[in-house]
Amino acid sequence: FCPDCGALQPPAQLSDLFRVMDCDRSFRVDAQQLELRFFNLQRAVHPDRFGQRPLMEQYYSEQHFSLINKAYQTLLNPLSRGLHLLELSGVELPQEADSDADSAFLAEITEINEKLAEPKNEAVFEEIETLIKVKQEELTREVTAAFER
């Protein structure tokens, strides 16, 4: 916002989504704090608040709103947050999928697929859900430790 007249200004061309959300650049993110910032920022620039303002401010509002949503979704998800941190650090990421996937990982996926092929019952789905959650938490801890080194 303009400090003199209070008019909404165009969003800065920030590639650092941590700055958009006013967060420390870290893999470790407080999800509750991020959500609070998200709602506060959204409320400040929501397009409904600018319906009676000049067209340029309405346009800026939509741009801000879109950028805030993108930042929130990116930083909330551990994978996209990690990839964003790598990008900010100048690490070039390959565009194609890794065809040399870890054999242990492929074995886990095969095991899950076999369980899914079995007759369907709630216990199997719960077991698979637990397996996936445990693996996700384990991988998130490993990635967090790697970023903190």
PDB file of C-alpha atoms in Angstrom:
ATOM      1  CA  PHE A   1       0.000   0.000   0.000  1.00  0.00           C
ATOM      2  CA  CYS A   2       1.133   3.555  -0.681  1.00  0.00           C
ATOM      3  CA  PRO A   3       2.166   5.125   2.647  1.00  0.00           C
ATOM      4  CA  ASP A   4       0.815   8.524   1.530  1.00  0.00           C
ATOM      5  CA  CYS A   5      -2.562   7.772  -0.063  1.00  0.00           C
ATOM      6  CA  GLY A   6      -3.199   4.147   1.001  1.00  0.00           C
ATOM      7  CA  ALA A   7      -3.676   2.943  -2.584  1.00  0.00           C
ATOM      8  CA  LEU A   8      -2.780  -0.658  -3.329  1.00  0.00           C
ATOM      9  CA  GLN A   9       0.488  -0.907  -5.255  1.00  0.00           C
ATOM     10  CA  PRO A  10       1.532  -3.579  -7.753  1.00  0.00           C
ATOM     11  CA  PRO A  11       3.072  -6.665  -6.176  1.00  0.00           C
ATOM     12  CA  ALA A  12       6.857  -6.717  -6.164  1.00  0.00           C
ATOM     13  CA  GLN A  13       8.340  -9.204  -8.593  1.00  0.00           C
ATOM     14  CA  LEU A  14       9.448 -11.524  -5.794  1.00  0.00           C
ATOM     15  CA  SER A  15      10.634 -14.988  -6.581  1.00  0.00           C
ATOM     16  CA  ASP A  16      11.145 -15.656  -2.853  1.00  0.00           C
ATOM     17  CA  LEU A  17       7.798 -16.907  -1.596  1.00  0.00           C
ATOM     18  CA  PHE A  18       9.128 -16.840   1.964  1.00  0.00           C
ATOM     19  CA  ARG A  19       9.316 -13.039   1.660  1.00  0.00           C
ATOM     20  CA  VAL A  20       5.784 -12.897   0.279  1.00  0.00           C
ATOM     21  CA  MET A  21       4.582 -14.653   3.441  1.00  0.00           C
ATOM     22  CA  ASP A  22       7.046 -12.782   5.694  1.00  0.00           C
ATOM     23  CA  CYS A  23       8.617 -16.059   6.887  1.00  0.00           C
ATOM     24  CA  ASP A  24      12.174 -17.094   7.604  1.00  0.00           C
ATOM     25  CA  ARG A  25      13.760 -18.896   4.678  1.00  0.00           C
ATOM     26  CA  SER A  26      13.881 -22.349   6.261  1.00  0.00           C
ATOM     27  CA  PHE A  27      12.587 -25.824   5.551  1.00  0.00           C
ATOM     28  CA  ARG A  28      11.092 -25.846   9.035  1.00  0.00           C
ATOM     29  CA  VAL A  29       7.816 -23.889   8.865  1.00  0.00           C
ATOM     30  CA  ASP A  30       5.261 -23.333  11.614  1.00  0.00           C
ATOM     31  CA  ALA A  31       2.065 -24.315   9.757  1.00  0.00           C
ATOM     32  CA  GLN A  32      -0.203 -22.466  12.202  1.00  0.00           C
ATOM     33  CA  GLN A  33       1.826 -19.257  11.907  1.00  0.00           C
ATOM     34  CA  LEU A  34       1.889 -19.629   8.121  1.00  0.00           C
ATOM     35  CA  GLU A  35      -1.890 -20.060   8.048  1.00  0.00           C
ATOM     36  CA  LEU A  36      -2.391 -16.992  10.251  1.00  0.00           C
ATOM     37  CA  ARG A  37      -0.197 -14.884   7.961  1.00  0.00           C
ATOM     38  CA  PHE A  38      -2.039 -16.274   4.954  1.00  0.00           C
ATOM     39  CA  PHE A  39      -5.460 -15.270   6.289  1.00  0.00           C
ATOM     40  CA  ASN A  40      -4.247 -11.814   7.349  1.00  0.00           C
ATOM     41  CA  LEU A  41      -2.619 -11.123   3.986  1.00  0.00           C
ATOM     42  CA  GLN A  42      -5.627 -12.472   2.101  1.00  0.00           C
ATOM     43  CA  ARG A  43      -7.976 -10.293   4.086  1.00  0.00           C
ATOM     44  CA  ALA A  44      -5.889  -7.172   3.369  1.00  0.00           C
ATOM     45  CA  VAL A  45      -5.833  -7.629  -0.418  1.00  0.00           C
ATOM     46  CA  HIS A  46      -8.999  -9.632  -1.097  1.00  0.00           C
ATOM     47  CA  PRO A  47     -10.535  -8.551  -4.431  1.00  0.00           C
ATOM     48  CA  ASP A  48     -13.948  -8.030  -2.767  1.00  0.00           C
ATOM     49  CA  ARG A  49     -12.438  -5.152  -0.768  1.00  0.00           C
ATOM     50  CA  PHE A  50     -11.416  -3.396  -3.990  1.00  0.00           C
ATOM     51  CA  GLY A  51     -14.628  -3.694  -6.009  1.00  0.00           C
ATOM     52  CA  GLN A  52     -15.323   0.052  -5.788  1.00  0.00           C
ATOM     53  CA  ARG A  53     -11.703   1.122  -6.269  1.00  0.00           C
ATOM     54  CA  PRO A  54     -10.030   2.148  -9.544  1.00  0.00           C
ATOM     55  CA  LEU A  55      -9.549  -0.661 -12.072  1.00  0.00           C
ATOM     56  CA  MET A  56      -5.778  -0.668 -11.585  1.00  0.00           C
ATOM     57  CA  GLU A  57      -6.161  -1.323  -7.844  1.00  0.00           C
ATOM     58  CA  GLN A  58      -8.653  -4.098  -8.590  1.00  0.00           C
ATOM     59  CA  TYR A  59      -6.087  -5.650 -10.916  1.00  0.00           C
ATOM     60  CA  TYR A  60      -3.297  -5.298  -8.317  1.00  0.00           C
ATOM     61  CA  SER A  61      -5.575  -6.877  -5.722  1.00  0.00           C
ATOM     62  CA  GLU A  62      -6.070  -9.928  -7.926  1.00  0.00           C
ATOM     63  CA  GLN A  63      -2.316 -10.179  -8.529  1.00  0.00           C
ATOM     64  CA  HIS A  64      -1.531  -9.932  -4.800  1.00  0.00           C
ATOM     65  CA  PHE A  65      -4.257 -12.434  -3.960  1.00  0.00           C
ATOM     66  CA  SER A  66      -2.935 -14.929  -6.516  1.00  0.00           C
ATOM     67  CA  LEU A  67       0.677 -14.525  -5.354  1.00  0.00           C
ATOM     68  CA  ILE A  68      -0.292 -14.998  -1.689  1.00  0.00           C
ATOM     69  CA  ASN A  69      -2.237 -18.173  -2.549  1.00  0.00           C
ATOM     70  CA  LYS A  70       0.706 -19.528  -4.548  1.00  0.00           C
ATOM     71  CA  ALA A  71       3.137 -18.733  -1.716  1.00  0.00           C
ATOM     72  CA  TYR A  72       0.920 -20.360   0.909  1.00  0.00           C
ATOM     73  CA  GLN A  73       0.339 -23.543  -1.099  1.00  0.00           C
ATOM     74  CA  THR A  74       4.046 -23.829  -1.944  1.00  0.00           C
ATOM     75  CA  LEU A  75       5.301 -23.281   1.604  1.00  0.00           C
ATOM     76  CA  LEU A  76       2.657 -25.467   3.233  1.00  0.00           C
ATOM     77  CA  ASN A  77       3.701 -28.563   1.273  1.00  0.00           C
ATOM     78  CA  PRO A  78       7.089 -30.014   2.346  1.00  0.00           C
ATOM     79  CA  LEU A  79       8.025 -31.163  -1.164  1.00  0.00           C
ATOM     80  CA  SER A  80       7.248 -27.893  -2.925  1.00  0.00           C
ATOM     81  CA  ARG A  81       8.811 -25.930  -0.023  1.00  0.00           C
ATOM     82  CA  GLY A  82      12.029 -27.947  -0.340  1.00  0.00           C
ATOM     83  CA  LEU A  83      12.134 -27.530  -4.101  1.00  0.00           C
ATOM     84  CA  HIS A  84      11.573 -23.783  -3.696  1.00  0.00           C
ATOM     85  CA  LEU A  85      14.442 -23.571  -1.188  1.00  0.00           C
ATOM     86  CA  LEU A  86      16.725 -25.408  -3.601  1.00  0.00           C
ATOM     87  CA  GLU A  87      15.692 -23.069  -6.412  1.00  0.00           C
ATOM     88  CA  LEU A  88      16.377 -20.013  -4.214  1.00  0.00           C
ATOM     89  CA  SER A  89      19.809 -21.460  -3.416  1.00  0.00           C
ATOM     90  CA  GLY A  90      20.642 -21.670  -7.108  1.00  0.00           C
ATOM     91  CA  VAL A  91      20.312 -25.433  -7.435  1.00  0.00           C
ATOM     92  CA  GLU A  92      19.118 -26.330 -10.924  1.00  0.00           C
ATOM     93  CA  LEU A  93      16.548 -29.072 -10.787  1.00  0.00           C
ATOM     94  CA  PRO A  94      16.168 -31.582 -13.618  1.00  0.00           C
ATOM     95  CA  GLN A  95      12.909 -31.136 -15.507  1.00  0.00           C
ATOM     96  CA  GLU A  96      12.332 -34.825 -16.205  1.00  0.00           C
ATOM     97  CA  ALA A  97      11.556 -37.473 -13.622  1.00  0.00           C
ATOM     98  CA  ASP A  98      14.457 -39.468 -12.195  1.00  0.00           C
ATOM     99  CA  SER A  99      14.486 -42.774 -14.071  1.00  0.00           C
ATOM    100  CA  ASP A 100      17.076 -44.267 -11.702  1.00  0.00           C
ATOM    101  CA  ALA A 101      14.706 -44.401  -8.743  1.00  0.00           C
ATOM    102  CA  ASP A 102      15.989 -46.047  -5.589  1.00  0.00           C
ATOM    103  CA  SER A 103      15.337 -49.816  -5.716  1.00  0.00           C
ATOM    104  CA  ALA A 104      14.155 -49.926  -2.081  1.00  0.00           C
ATOM    105  CA  PHE A 105      11.612 -47.216  -2.868  1.00  0.00           C
ATOM    106  CA  LEU A 106      10.407 -49.145  -5.915  1.00  0.00           C
ATOM    107  CA  ALA A 107      10.065 -52.269  -3.766  1.00  0.00           C
ATOM    108  CA  GLU A 108       7.900 -50.327  -1.284  1.00  0.00           C
ATOM    109  CA  ILE A 109       5.686 -49.056  -4.095  1.00  0.00           C
ATOM    110  CA  THR A 110       5.343 -52.582  -5.499  1.00  0.00           C
ATOM    111  CA  GLU A 111       4.349 -53.877  -2.052  1.00  0.00           C
ATOM    112  CA  ILE A 112       1.694 -51.176  -1.699  1.00  0.00           C
ATOM    113  CA  ASN A 113       0.338 -51.922  -5.177  1.00  0.00           C
ATOM    114  CA  GLU A 114       0.115 -55.628  -4.331  1.00  0.00           C
ATOM    115  CA  LYS A 115      -1.866 -54.838  -1.178  1.00  0.00           C
ATOM    116  CA  LEU A 116      -4.181 -52.612  -3.183  1.00  0.00           C
ATOM    117  CA  ALA A 117      -4.778 -55.489  -5.623  1.00  0.00           C
ATOM    118  CA  GLU A 118      -5.990 -57.722  -2.772  1.00  0.00           C
ATOM    119  CA  PRO A 119      -9.692 -57.886  -1.952  1.00  0.00           C
ATOM    120  CA  LYS A 120     -10.712 -54.486  -0.648  1.00  0.00           C
ATOM    121  CA  ASN A 121     -11.367 -54.017   3.036  1.00  0.00           C
ATOM    122  CA  GLU A 122     -11.007 -51.137   5.452  1.00  0.00           C
ATOM    123  CA  ALA A 123      -8.090 -52.728   7.339  1.00  0.00           C
ATOM    124  CA  VAL A 124      -5.934 -52.874   4.191  1.00  0.00           C
ATOM    125  CA  PHE A 125      -6.617 -49.226   3.398  1.00  0.00           C
ATOM    126  CA  GLU A 126      -5.827 -48.178   6.981  1.00  0.00           C
ATOM    127  CA  GLU A 127      -2.587 -50.178   6.914  1.00  0.00           C
ATOM    128  CA  ILE A 128      -1.523 -48.543   3.646  1.00  0.00           C
ATOM    129  CA  GLU A 129      -2.481 -45.099   4.920  1.00  0.00           C
ATOM    130  CA  THR A 130      -0.396 -45.641   8.071  1.00  0.00           C
ATOM    131  CA  LEU A 131       2.525 -46.949   6.023  1.00  0.00           C
ATOM    132  CA  ILE A 132       2.460 -43.879   3.771  1.00  0.00           C
ATOM    133  CA  LYS A 133       2.136 -41.422   6.678  1.00  0.00           C
ATOM    134  CA  VAL A 134       5.077 -43.011   8.514  1.00  0.00           C
ATOM    135  CA  LYS A 135       7.217 -42.914   5.368  1.00  0.00           C
ATOM    136  CA  GLN A 136       6.251 -39.295   4.670  1.00  0.00           C
ATOM    137  CA  GLU A 137       7.158 -38.250   8.222  1.00  0.00           C
ATOM    138  CA  GLU A 138      10.462 -40.129   7.992  1.00  0.00           C
ATOM    139  CA  LEU A 139      11.374 -38.484   4.687  1.00  0.00           C
ATOM    140  CA  THR A 140      10.335 -35.040   5.942  1.00  0.00           C
ATOM    141  CA  ARG A 141      12.636 -35.467   8.972  1.00  0.00           C
ATOM    142  CA  GLU A 142      15.513 -36.489   6.694  1.00  0.00           C
ATOM    143  CA  VAL A 143      14.982 -33.529   4.375  1.00  0.00           C
ATOM    144  CA  THR A 144      14.683 -31.128   7.325  1.00  0.00           C
ATOM    145  CA  ALA A 145      17.985 -32.404   8.717  1.00  0.00           C
ATOM    146  CA  ALA A 146      19.636 -32.047   5.305  1.00  0.00           C
ATOM    147  CA  PHE A 147      18.492 -28.422   4.923  1.00  0.00           C
ATOM    148  CA  GLU A 148      19.710 -27.594   8.430  1.00  0.00           C
ATOM    149  CA  ARG A 149      23.238 -28.844   7.753  1.00  0.00           C
TER     150      ARG A 149
END
